[in-house]
Each structure stands twice: as C-alpha cells, then as structure tokens.
Tab-separated table of C-alpha atoms in Angstrom:
chain	number	residue	atom	x	y	z
A	1	MET	CA	0.000	0.000	0.000
A	2	SER	CA	1.330	3.427	-0.945
A	3	LYS	CA	2.440	5.837	1.762
A	4	TYR	CA	0.871	8.651	-0.299
A	5	THR	CA	-2.701	9.169	-1.438
A	6	LYS	CA	-3.693	10.966	-4.623
A	7	GLU	CA	-5.129	13.828	-2.566
A	8	GLN	CA	-1.945	14.208	-0.510
A	9	LEU	CA	0.173	14.447	-3.652
A	10	LEU	CA	-2.088	17.033	-5.241
A	11	GLU	CA	-1.873	19.096	-2.018
A	12	GLU	CA	1.927	18.698	-1.860
A	13	VAL	CA	2.433	19.829	-5.449
A	14	GLU	CA	0.218	22.863	-4.856
A	15	LYS	CA	1.878	23.733	-1.519
A	16	GLU	CA	5.422	23.417	-2.930
A	17	GLU	CA	4.419	25.291	-6.113
A	18	VAL	CA	5.718	22.538	-8.383
A	19	GLU	CA	5.213	23.558	-12.010
A	20	PHE	CA	6.472	20.577	-14.022
A	21	ILE	CA	6.235	16.845	-13.396
A	22	HIS	CA	8.286	14.194	-15.194
A	23	LEU	CA	6.743	10.756	-15.660
A	24	GLN	CA	9.797	8.508	-15.900
A	25	PHE	CA	10.105	4.952	-17.200
A	26	THR	CA	12.951	2.750	-18.422
A	27	ASP	CA	13.273	1.169	-21.845
A	28	ILE	CA	14.638	-2.306	-22.575
A	29	MET	CA	18.196	-1.022	-22.992
A	30	GLY	CA	18.133	0.554	-19.523
A	31	VAL	CA	17.784	4.141	-20.767
A	32	MET	CA	15.524	6.440	-18.750
A	33	LYS	CA	12.689	8.033	-20.717
A	34	ASN	CA	10.153	10.581	-19.561
A	35	ILE	CA	7.044	12.494	-20.494
A	36	SER	CA	6.767	15.944	-18.939
A	37	ILE	CA	3.448	17.440	-17.886
A	38	THR	CA	2.415	20.603	-16.083
A	39	SER	CA	0.997	20.456	-12.579
A	40	GLU	CA	-2.467	21.109	-14.014
A	41	GLN	CA	-2.289	17.659	-15.657
A	42	LEU	CA	-1.231	15.846	-12.476
A	43	GLU	CA	-4.705	14.609	-11.536
A	44	LYS	CA	-5.043	13.070	-14.989
A	45	ALA	CA	-1.646	11.367	-14.533
A	46	LEU	CA	-2.627	10.037	-11.098
A	47	ASP	CA	-5.768	8.581	-12.683
A	48	ASN	CA	-3.464	6.650	-15.072
A	49	GLU	CA	-4.733	8.558	-18.121
A	50	ILE	CA	-1.416	9.747	-19.616
A	51	MET	CA	-0.828	7.985	-22.914
A	52	PHE	CA	2.286	7.768	-25.131
A	53	ASP	CA	3.355	6.188	-28.402
A	54	GLY	CA	5.106	2.935	-27.503
A	55	SER	CA	6.269	2.364	-31.079
A	56	SER	CA	8.668	5.307	-30.656
A	57	ILE	CA	10.592	3.473	-27.915
A	58	ASP	CA	13.227	0.962	-29.042
A	59	GLY	CA	12.136	-2.615	-28.425
A	60	PHE	CA	8.649	-1.814	-27.145
A	61	VAL	CA	5.982	-2.549	-29.784
A	62	ARG	CA	5.116	-2.288	-33.467
A	63	ILE	CA	3.352	0.799	-34.779
A	64	GLU	CA	-0.040	-0.929	-34.907
A	65	GLU	CA	0.201	-1.650	-31.144
A	66	SER	CA	1.477	1.755	-30.127
A	67	ASP	CA	-0.977	3.177	-27.548
A	68	MET	CA	0.383	2.752	-24.026
A	69	TYR	CA	-0.318	4.256	-20.627
A	70	LEU	CA	1.930	5.349	-17.768
A	71	ARG	CA	0.899	4.442	-14.223
A	72	PRO	CA	2.848	6.487	-11.647
A	73	ASP	CA	4.140	4.734	-8.540
A	74	LEU	CA	3.004	7.218	-5.882
A	75	ASP	CA	5.845	6.293	-3.511
A	76	THR	CA	8.447	7.467	-6.049
A	77	PHE	CA	7.335	11.121	-5.964
A	78	ARG	CA	10.344	13.403	-5.499
A	79	ILE	CA	10.890	17.132	-5.996
A	80	PHE	CA	14.149	17.781	-7.864
A	81	PRO	CA	16.450	19.746	-5.531
A	82	TRP	CA	18.193	21.382	-8.514
A	83	SER	CA	15.076	22.726	-10.212
A	84	GLY	CA	15.471	26.332	-9.001
A	85	GLU	CA	12.734	28.937	-9.521
A	86	HIS	CA	10.468	26.682	-11.593
A	87	LYS	CA	10.116	23.602	-9.405
A	88	GLU	CA	10.088	20.168	-11.018
A	89	ALA	CA	9.179	16.762	-9.619
A	90	ARG	CA	9.022	13.195	-10.854
A	91	PHE	CA	7.238	9.871	-10.595
A	92	ILE	CA	8.634	6.521	-11.730
A	93	CYS	CA	5.982	4.757	-13.784
A	94	ASP	CA	4.964	1.288	-14.920
A	95	VAL	CA	3.893	0.863	-18.532
A	96	TYR	CA	0.460	-0.594	-19.281
A	97	ASN	CA	-1.322	-1.679	-22.447
A	98	SER	CA	-4.439	0.154	-23.614
A	99	ASP	CA	-6.574	-2.791	-22.383
A	100	GLY	CA	-5.387	-2.246	-18.805
A	101	ARG	CA	-2.921	-5.146	-18.644
A	102	PRO	CA	0.717	-4.601	-17.557
A	103	PHE	CA	2.908	-4.311	-20.659
A	104	GLU	CA	5.131	-7.406	-20.753
A	105	GLY	CA	7.977	-5.425	-22.331
A	106	CYS	CA	8.223	-3.021	-19.367
A	107	PRO	CA	11.368	-3.992	-17.400
A	108	ARG	CA	9.897	-2.745	-14.113
A	109	ASN	CA	6.778	-4.867	-14.609
A	110	ARG	CA	8.974	-7.901	-15.262
A	111	LEU	CA	10.983	-7.433	-12.085
A	112	LYS	CA	7.743	-7.104	-10.134
A	113	LYS	CA	6.621	-10.469	-11.508
A	114	ILE	CA	9.784	-12.241	-10.342
A	115	VAL	CA	9.633	-10.461	-6.965
A	116	ASN	CA	6.087	-11.804	-6.561
A	117	GLU	CA	7.324	-15.328	-7.367
A	118	ALA	CA	9.781	-15.017	-4.483
A	119	LYS	CA	7.035	-13.738	-2.158
A	120	GLU	CA	4.898	-16.763	-2.990
A	121	ILE	CA	7.531	-18.989	-1.382
A	122	GLY	CA	8.067	-16.594	1.536
A	123	TYR	CA	10.995	-14.377	0.547
A	124	THR	CA	11.874	-10.866	-0.511
A	125	MET	CA	15.128	-9.912	-2.213
A	126	ASN	CA	17.303	-7.118	-0.805
A	127	VAL	CA	20.096	-5.588	-2.878
A	128	GLY	CA	22.882	-3.135	-2.101
A	129	PRO	CA	24.618	-1.935	-5.290
A	130	GLU	CA	28.132	-0.536	-5.589
A	131	CYS	CA	27.943	1.863	-8.532
A	132	GLU	CA	31.197	3.031	-10.139
A	133	PHE	CA	31.537	5.756	-12.750
A	134	PHE	CA	34.085	7.996	-14.465
A	135	LEU	CA	34.236	11.783	-14.536
A	136	PHE	CA	35.815	13.333	-17.631
A	137	HIS	CA	36.398	16.892	-18.809
A	138	THR	CA	34.250	18.319	-21.578
A	139	ASP	CA	35.647	20.230	-24.550
A	140	GLU	CA	34.859	23.802	-25.615
A	141	LYS	CA	31.641	22.581	-27.276
A	142	GLY	CA	30.524	20.760	-24.145
A	143	GLU	CA	31.211	17.338	-25.683
A	144	PRO	CA	32.762	14.689	-23.409
A	145	SER	CA	36.463	13.952	-23.754
A	146	LEU	CA	38.598	11.164	-22.278
A	147	ASN	CA	40.667	13.635	-20.248
A	148	THR	CA	40.346	12.921	-16.549
A	149	HIS	CA	40.036	15.583	-13.898
A	150	ASP	CA	42.702	14.013	-11.638
A	151	ASN	CA	45.537	11.529	-11.294
A	152	ALA	CA	44.260	10.051	-8.058
A	153	GLY	CA	43.913	6.384	-7.140
A	154	TYR	CA	42.008	4.112	-4.773
A	155	PHE	CA	40.771	5.994	-1.649
A	156	ASP	CA	42.951	9.051	-2.427
A	157	LEU	CA	42.007	12.324	-0.733
A	158	ALA	CA	42.020	15.920	-1.985
A	159	PRO	CA	43.940	17.697	-3.443
A	160	ALA	CA	44.877	14.701	-5.627
A	161	ASP	CA	41.171	13.873	-6.023
A	162	LEU	CA	39.924	16.984	-7.834
A	163	GLY	CA	36.514	15.375	-8.376
A	164	GLY	CA	35.897	15.492	-4.647
A	165	ASN	CA	33.770	18.636	-4.819
A	166	ALA	CA	31.583	17.170	-7.551
A	167	ARG	CA	31.220	13.955	-5.575
A	168	LYS	CA	30.256	15.909	-2.432
A	169	ASP	CA	27.544	17.749	-4.375
A	170	MET	CA	26.301	14.436	-5.753
A	171	ILE	CA	25.972	13.036	-2.233
A	172	ILE	CA	24.167	16.140	-0.945
A	173	THR	CA	21.745	16.014	-3.889
A	174	LEU	CA	21.155	12.272	-3.519
A	175	LYS	CA	20.354	12.742	0.177
A	176	LYS	CA	17.802	15.414	-0.752
A	177	MET	CA	16.282	12.832	-3.127
A	178	GLY	CA	15.835	10.428	-0.196
A	179	PHE	CA	19.004	8.302	-0.473
A	180	ASN	CA	20.863	6.988	2.572
A	181	ILE	CA	24.520	7.192	1.528
A	182	GLU	CA	26.819	4.625	3.148
A	183	ALA	CA	30.218	5.490	1.631
A	184	SER	CA	31.950	7.262	-1.224
A	185	HIS	CA	35.518	7.291	-2.451
A	186	HIS	CA	37.854	7.645	-5.374
A	187	GLU	CA	38.255	4.350	-7.209
A	188	ASN	CA	41.335	2.675	-8.679
A	189	ALA	CA	41.587	4.481	-12.029
A	190	PRO	CA	42.133	8.220	-12.585
A	191	GLY	CA	38.759	9.943	-12.788
A	192	GLN	CA	36.903	6.920	-11.379
A	193	HIS	CA	34.529	7.183	-8.411
A	194	GLU	CA	32.141	5.111	-6.338
A	195	ILE	CA	29.158	6.121	-4.209
A	196	ASP	CA	27.404	3.387	-2.234
A	197	PHE	CA	23.866	3.735	-0.952
A	198	GLU	CA	21.832	1.674	1.477
A	199	TYR	CA	20.344	-1.639	0.407
A	200	ALA	CA	16.615	-1.939	-0.241
A	201	ASP	CA	14.139	-4.334	-1.790
A	202	ALA	CA	14.772	-5.216	-5.439
A	203	ILE	CA	12.278	-2.806	-7.038
A	204	THR	CA	13.330	0.140	-4.875
A	205	THR	CA	16.991	-0.614	-5.596
A	206	ALA	CA	16.418	-0.720	-9.365
A	207	ASP	CA	14.531	2.604	-9.117
A	208	ASN	CA	17.385	4.016	-7.041
A	209	ILE	CA	20.027	2.960	-9.563
A	210	MET	CA	18.185	4.771	-12.349
A	211	THR	CA	17.749	7.868	-10.147
A	212	PHE	CA	21.396	7.671	-9.062
A	213	LYS	CA	22.605	7.731	-12.681
A	214	MET	CA	20.409	10.737	-13.437
A	215	VAL	CA	21.630	12.711	-10.408
A	216	VAL	CA	25.314	11.908	-11.008
A	217	ARG	CA	25.109	13.055	-14.632
A	218	ILE	CA	23.254	16.282	-13.816
A	219	VAL	CA	25.578	17.280	-10.960
A	220	ALA	CA	28.678	16.425	-13.013
A	221	GLN	CA	27.418	18.635	-15.830
A	222	ARG	CA	27.037	21.520	-13.384
A	223	HIS	CA	30.721	21.087	-12.500
A	224	GLY	CA	31.758	21.170	-16.152
A	225	LEU	CA	32.364	17.401	-16.148
A	226	HIS	CA	30.843	14.456	-17.971
A	227	ALA	CA	29.837	11.413	-15.913
A	228	THR	CA	29.784	8.099	-17.751
A	229	PHE	CA	28.666	4.648	-16.672
A	230	MET	CA	30.358	3.081	-19.705
A	231	PRO	CA	32.068	-0.059	-18.326
A	232	LYS	CA	35.538	0.519	-19.836
A	233	PRO	CA	36.075	3.958	-21.387
A	234	LYS	CA	39.889	3.673	-21.518
A	235	SER	CA	42.309	0.820	-22.166
A	236	ASN	CA	44.958	-0.229	-19.643
A	237	MET	CA	43.002	0.818	-16.577
A	238	ALA	CA	40.249	-0.673	-14.448
A	239	GLY	CA	36.669	-0.548	-15.694
A	240	SER	CA	33.518	0.367	-13.781
A	241	GLY	CA	31.520	-2.355	-12.096
A	242	MET	CA	28.181	-2.480	-10.329
A	243	HIS	CA	28.663	-5.175	-7.711
A	244	LEU	CA	25.361	-6.443	-6.300
A	245	ASN	CA	25.174	-7.393	-2.615
A	246	ILE	CA	22.219	-9.759	-2.541
A	247	SER	CA	20.310	-11.353	0.316
A	248	LEU	CA	16.894	-12.837	0.864
A	249	ALA	CA	14.683	-11.920	3.795
A	250	HIS	CA	11.649	-13.646	5.250
A	251	LEU	CA	8.405	-11.703	4.883
A	252	ASP	CA	8.863	-10.479	8.460
A	253	GLY	CA	12.133	-8.795	7.377
A	254	LYS	CA	14.604	-11.203	9.040
A	255	ASN	CA	17.671	-12.238	7.036
A	256	ALA	CA	16.936	-15.644	5.504
A	257	PHE	CA	20.570	-16.474	4.660
A	258	TYR	CA	22.025	-16.427	8.198
A	259	ASP	CA	22.576	-19.593	10.216
A	260	LYS	CA	24.672	-19.151	13.373
A	261	ASP	CA	25.406	-22.890	13.570
A	262	ASP	CA	26.809	-23.324	10.051
A	263	LYS	CA	30.580	-23.132	9.486
A	264	MET	CA	30.088	-20.324	6.942
A	265	LYS	CA	27.003	-18.985	8.783
A	266	PHE	CA	24.859	-19.849	5.737
A	267	LYS	CA	21.451	-21.518	5.696
A	268	THR	CA	20.679	-24.166	3.087
A	269	ILE	CA	18.720	-21.690	0.954
A	270	ALA	CA	21.750	-19.386	0.849
A	271	TYR	CA	23.869	-22.214	-0.556
A	272	ASN	CA	21.042	-23.055	-2.971
A	273	PHE	CA	20.702	-19.442	-4.097
A	274	LEU	CA	24.471	-19.339	-4.643
A	275	GLY	CA	24.238	-22.588	-6.628
A	276	GLY	CA	21.542	-21.085	-8.852
A	277	LEU	CA	23.706	-18.041	-9.591
A	278	ILE	CA	26.662	-20.281	-10.498
A	279	LYS	CA	24.451	-22.467	-12.727
A	280	HIS	CA	23.009	-19.564	-14.743
A	281	ALA	CA	25.988	-17.167	-14.645
A	282	LYS	CA	27.005	-17.688	-18.277
A	283	ALA	CA	23.460	-17.020	-19.456
A	284	PHE	CA	22.577	-13.999	-17.331
A	285	THR	CA	25.849	-12.281	-18.287
A	286	ALA	CA	24.110	-11.082	-21.479
A	287	ILE	CA	21.835	-9.046	-19.177
A	288	THR	CA	24.266	-7.979	-16.437
A	289	ASN	CA	26.925	-7.079	-19.032
A	290	PRO	CA	24.877	-6.082	-22.091
A	291	THR	CA	27.278	-4.128	-24.323
A	292	VAL	CA	30.277	-4.910	-26.512
A	293	ASN	CA	32.302	-2.691	-24.190
A	294	SER	CA	31.264	-4.701	-21.107
A	295	TYR	CA	33.668	-7.490	-22.073
A	296	LYS	CA	36.665	-5.142	-22.247
A	297	ARG	CA	36.221	-4.920	-18.454
A	298	LEU	CA	35.857	-8.687	-17.881
A	299	VAL	CA	39.525	-9.495	-18.522
A	300	PRO	CA	42.308	-10.676	-16.178
A	301	GLY	CA	44.487	-8.114	-14.446
A	302	TYR	CA	41.962	-5.410	-13.538
A	303	GLU	CA	40.169	-6.961	-10.529
A	304	ALA	CA	37.018	-7.797	-12.518
A	305	PRO	CA	35.890	-11.445	-12.321
A	306	VAL	CA	36.592	-13.830	-15.178
A	307	MET	CA	35.987	-17.261	-13.591
A	308	ILE	CA	32.673	-18.736	-12.443
A	309	ALA	CA	33.494	-19.627	-8.854
A	310	TRP	CA	32.855	-18.376	-5.342
A	311	ALA	CA	34.921	-17.718	-2.251
A	312	GLU	CA	34.836	-16.240	1.232
A	313	GLY	CA	36.658	-12.919	1.226
A	314	ASN	CA	38.667	-13.735	-1.923
A	315	ARG	CA	37.897	-11.050	-4.539
A	316	SER	CA	39.119	-12.912	-7.649
A	317	PRO	CA	36.040	-15.112	-8.399
A	318	LEU	CA	32.599	-14.192	-9.699
A	319	ILE	CA	30.978	-14.341	-6.258
A	320	ARG	CA	32.392	-13.264	-2.903
A	321	ILE	CA	30.881	-14.005	0.500
A	322	PRO	CA	31.597	-10.960	2.721
A	323	SER	CA	32.819	-11.718	6.241
A	324	LYS	CA	30.123	-9.699	8.041
A	325	LYS	CA	27.268	-11.985	9.065
A	326	GLY	CA	24.031	-11.805	11.080
A	327	ASP	CA	21.608	-9.390	9.443
A	328	SER	CA	24.386	-8.516	6.955
A	329	THR	CA	24.770	-12.063	5.607
A	330	ARG	CA	24.789	-11.745	1.840
A	331	ILE	CA	26.248	-12.760	-1.515
A	332	GLU	CA	28.299	-10.279	-3.541
A	333	LEU	CA	27.935	-10.785	-7.290
A	334	ARG	CA	30.913	-8.990	-8.838
A	335	SER	CA	30.358	-9.272	-12.593
A	336	PRO	CA	27.534	-6.768	-13.351
A	337	ASP	CA	28.449	-3.374	-14.755
A	338	PRO	CA	26.518	-0.091	-14.681
A	339	SER	CA	25.482	-0.257	-18.354
A	340	ALA	CA	23.030	-3.006	-17.332
A	341	ASN	CA	19.300	-2.369	-17.133
A	342	PRO	CA	18.907	-2.710	-13.336
A	343	TYR	CA	15.347	-4.055	-13.524
A	344	LEU	CA	16.352	-6.864	-15.878
A	345	ALA	CA	19.648	-7.531	-14.071
A	346	LEU	CA	17.847	-8.025	-10.755
A	347	ALA	CA	15.091	-10.063	-12.426
A	348	VAL	CA	17.504	-12.623	-13.930
A	349	THR	CA	19.696	-12.880	-10.824
A	350	LEU	CA	16.681	-13.360	-8.551
A	351	LYS	CA	15.188	-15.916	-10.934
A	352	SER	CA	18.518	-17.790	-11.037
A	353	GLY	CA	18.677	-17.897	-7.240
A	354	LEU	CA	15.077	-19.082	-7.012
A	355	ASP	CA	15.920	-21.913	-9.415
A	356	GLY	CA	18.705	-22.917	-7.046
A	357	ILE	CA	16.246	-23.012	-4.139
A	358	LYS	CA	13.579	-24.869	-6.100
A	359	ASP	CA	15.975	-27.557	-7.384
A	360	ASN	CA	18.100	-27.689	-4.220
A	361	ILE	CA	21.240	-26.857	-6.217
A	362	LYS	CA	24.416	-27.193	-4.171
A	363	PRO	CA	27.421	-25.157	-5.291
A	364	SER	CA	30.854	-26.726	-5.616
A	365	ASN	CA	33.400	-25.958	-2.912
A	366	GLY	CA	34.585	-22.396	-2.515
A	367	ILE	CA	37.969	-21.305	-3.854
A	368	LYS	CA	40.788	-20.269	-1.529
A	369	ASN	CA	43.465	-19.451	-4.147
A	370	ASN	CA	43.761	-16.314	-6.258
A	371	LEU	CA	42.137	-17.435	-9.522
A	372	TYR	CA	44.307	-15.074	-11.547
A	373	ASP	CA	47.381	-17.090	-10.460
A	374	MET	CA	45.940	-20.547	-11.182
A	375	LYS	CA	47.013	-22.471	-14.266
A	376	GLU	CA	44.538	-23.587	-16.908
A	377	LYS	CA	44.910	-27.262	-15.940
A	378	ASP	CA	44.193	-26.538	-12.277
A	379	LEU	CA	41.087	-24.564	-13.203
A	380	LYS	CA	39.885	-27.403	-15.408
A	381	ASP	CA	40.601	-30.030	-12.734
A	382	GLN	CA	38.473	-28.092	-10.263
A	383	GLY	CA	35.649	-27.660	-12.785
A	384	ILE	CA	35.944	-23.878	-12.879
A	385	ASP	CA	34.454	-22.411	-16.037
A	386	ARG	CA	34.877	-18.938	-17.528
A	387	LEU	CA	32.380	-16.160	-18.099
A	388	PRO	CA	31.684	-15.360	-21.766
A	389	THR	CA	34.548	-13.392	-23.298
A	390	ASN	CA	32.414	-11.258	-25.616
A	391	LEU	CA	28.819	-10.238	-26.257
A	392	LYS	CA	28.268	-12.857	-28.947
A	393	GLU	CA	29.297	-15.684	-26.618
A	394	ALA	CA	27.041	-14.274	-23.910
A	395	LEU	CA	24.049	-14.094	-26.262
A	396	ILE	CA	24.585	-17.712	-27.320
A	397	GLU	CA	24.584	-18.806	-23.657
A	398	PHE	CA	21.555	-16.628	-22.928
A	399	ALA	CA	19.586	-18.107	-25.838
A	400	LYS	CA	20.401	-21.681	-24.709
A	401	ASP	CA	19.056	-21.189	-21.187
A	402	ASP	CA	15.292	-21.726	-21.059
A	403	TYR	CA	15.235	-20.266	-17.562
A	404	MET	CA	16.257	-16.886	-18.949
A	405	LYS	CA	13.296	-16.985	-21.298
A	406	GLU	CA	11.057	-17.804	-18.347
A	407	ALA	CA	12.612	-14.958	-16.359
A	408	LEU	CA	12.084	-12.268	-19.001
A	409	GLY	CA	9.061	-13.558	-20.911
A	410	ASN	CA	8.840	-13.954	-24.686
A	411	HIS	CA	8.720	-10.247	-25.532
A	412	LEU	CA	11.794	-9.131	-23.597
A	413	TYR	CA	13.693	-12.351	-24.295
A	414	LYS	CA	13.401	-11.925	-28.067
A	415	ARG	CA	14.159	-8.217	-28.061
A	416	VAL	CA	17.226	-8.591	-25.846
A	417	ILE	CA	18.633	-11.130	-28.301
A	418	ASP	CA	17.723	-9.000	-31.344
A	419	ALA	CA	19.307	-5.874	-29.826
A	420	GLY	CA	22.445	-7.758	-28.799
A	421	ILE	CA	22.915	-9.368	-32.222
A	422	TYR	CA	22.452	-5.987	-33.913
A	423	GLU	CA	25.091	-4.405	-31.660
A	424	TRP	CA	27.516	-7.290	-32.232
A	425	ASN	CA	27.088	-7.104	-36.007
A	426	GLU	CA	27.638	-3.342	-36.005
A	427	TYR	CA	30.772	-3.755	-33.890
A	428	SER	CA	32.081	-6.556	-36.113
A	429	LYS	CA	31.898	-4.303	-39.186
A	430	PHE	CA	33.788	-1.434	-37.557
A	431	VAL	CA	37.509	-0.968	-38.311
A	432	SER	CA	39.223	0.301	-35.151
A	433	THR	CA	42.263	2.507	-34.727
A	434	TRP	CA	44.048	-0.488	-33.169
A	435	GLU	CA	43.569	-2.531	-36.360
A	436	VAL	CA	44.810	0.275	-38.593
A	437	SER	CA	47.932	0.890	-36.500
A	438	ARG	CA	48.678	-2.850	-36.309
A	439	TYR	CA	48.008	-3.964	-39.871
A	440	LEU	CA	48.184	-1.002	-42.285
A	441	ARG	CA	51.973	-1.064	-42.700
A	442	LYS	CA	52.473	-4.746	-41.868
A	443	PHE	CA	50.433	-6.044	-44.739
C-alpha cells in the first residue's frame, strides 16, 4: 500500500508550487525516458490517463500496437532539488497496455513479476549496489572527452582527487532525493569514483540505480564534467563495475541467509541461491553485461571477475561471501556493470537464485586461491568455467538457457537477443584505430 494518497500528492504539489512533473520509465536497454506534464495535468496522470506512443521506444511494440499508458508509482514522488525557480518533480511509472494489462515489455513490470514469485515462497530480495563511474572533462563545445580531472587512485584524498567537490555535491543532492549514503571514495583508475547507498528491496533498488545515474550526470554537468557509466572507457586501466550485494529476507524482514550454527554462517537456501547463480551465470551475463564494451572490463588483471566460482573474502572469483554476518549475511555478485538495465539484471539474478532453491542446487566448494594465479589445468581439474569473453558468446549462452526466457518472458527475451545481435554485427563491421595501427603497414 502506498504511503501517499492521490489527494496528498495534489496538495503537496500545490503547496510546494511545483510547475512541471516528469513521468519517468525505463526502456529495454536501460535508458531512462520521460514524459513531462504541467501540474495542471497531475490529476489526470494520477488517474493513469497519460498515454504515449510505444512504437517510438526501441524494443517496445510495433506501430499498430502503439498506444500505451503510464501508471505512476506514488511512492516514487520526489521534488528535484536542482530545479530552481520553476520547481520540477518526478514519478517513476509502470507501462500498461491500452486494455489495462501490464505491458510485458516493461522492465519494471517484469521485475515485479519475479519479486512476486519469491514472495509466494516466503521471501523478498534485498540488494545493495556498488555503482562506479568515471568523470571526464568536456571540450569547448561541451562534448565529453577522455581527459580525466585528476591523477588520483584508490581511496585518495584531496587535493589529488579533484573530483571530490563534484562527488560531495552528488551526495548532498542524492540525500535530498531520499538516499541513505553509506560510503563514497575515489576508485582505482584516474577519474573513477564510487558512491554506495543503502540496500533496499529489489524494485526500490532498481529505481534508485536509475535515479542515481540521473543525479550523477546532472551534478557532473554543473561542475563542467561528464559522468559516464560506460564499463571501460579507456584501455589499460580498471573498468567500472556495479557489484550487487544480494540477500533474501523472510516476509517479516529477518535475514533468511544467516545460520549461526553453520561453518560459513549460511542456511541451506543461501547455498542453494548461490548454486543457482553459479548455474546460470554464463546465461545472465548477457543481461548484467549487455554491451560490446562490457567485455573489455571482464579481462584478467583489472580486478574484474573472469571465472565462475565463489569464495569467502577472496575477490578474484565471480561471487564473494563478505565476512560480516548476522543481518548482513549476503552474496556479492561482482560481474555486473553499470550499463546493465537494473530491472532486468535483478530479475535474472533473482530468478537464477530461485531456481537454485527450487531444485536444491548445491554449489561446488569455494575457492581459496587467487584465480588469476591458477594455471589452466588446475582450473579445469576443479571444474571452474569462464564467463563469456564477448557479447556474442554471452548471447549464445543466454539463448540456450530456457530459464532466462522464463525470467524475461517472450517479448523481452526476443528483443534482448535482437538488440544484442544488432550491436555485435555493427561492432564486427567497424575498423578500429588499433587494427589500422597494427596492420596497415604490416600487410
């Protein structure tokens, strides 16, 4: 049940003198879209009467099926703290068909469906994301460059970290938007940053990731910088990840993974959930790492995972089990990157974990060694497989896994594959600077 009523929101907008309201939704590729209305149209929006042309959104519907409606989630109402004299606010919306049914191609609707599947067996999913991004200078035309604003490294302080002021403003703005910020710091690469916010249920977390990206970009722009969530904007340095700290809770809110009597403090369902993630990791990588560029990050030597394995504390495998237990017992999935559609990424990871619980999947033993130092034969002997090395491989694995189709439904499943194949084909036709410098004189 919403904490707001329609009447309360109408009163709030009038009292705060909000002039413009943005009805936000996310397309299949994870790009935020919005329709802007004036406050005079708010009652119509709250009655779910705002319509848009779905055929204009990539991957939604064909032109003959174009009429769609936006249904605002009342709990997502926020006034933009940067809006100045003419106040602006937003709602995050679900997309519905003209016949009143939830649109199956709406990523938020799909995540809700999988969340409800978990509730049917007594669980909710909580997620704490670790979102990394780069800040680059813009040129005289305002276009982004690849010139970083600093030469700082991991956890460096000002004055080396010249993006500190921008990051402070981002945190202040996020707090005004209702975020509880847990930590922020400079990351490993020059110009790279991380801001961590408090965990929440899966739908709230996906909403928060989309809002986070919007705020970071807007604040960066006001500092004359460009913020990018591209996984690997520059060679020979670390890429940006979006680690997901995942746990299940009982419907009463208690952590469902913690068992004080187990050696690793894990209940059986935690092991099962972990087993489901391991089983489907190759397939869901097409969703958690959806671009050609994603796989430039998933290479040895830059702290990103390459091998499908798990460990306690050890940061080299796909999944790490953090040492803090009790209510903080969780699984850290380290492969996702911030180009992923958060609704779809959480849908496929939750569905994979639920498969592990349903089929009582037990993961293989955890790894104690640094996987980057292990030889190929040792990896093979221990049954440790690799993540896909490029988008094409990931799409092949995704298409082979019937559980992914069940997770996303026919509409999203087909369009994810179509979009991925199109991107791969476009990339395959492109002649890069690397190829020219390597082959032009040689041959």
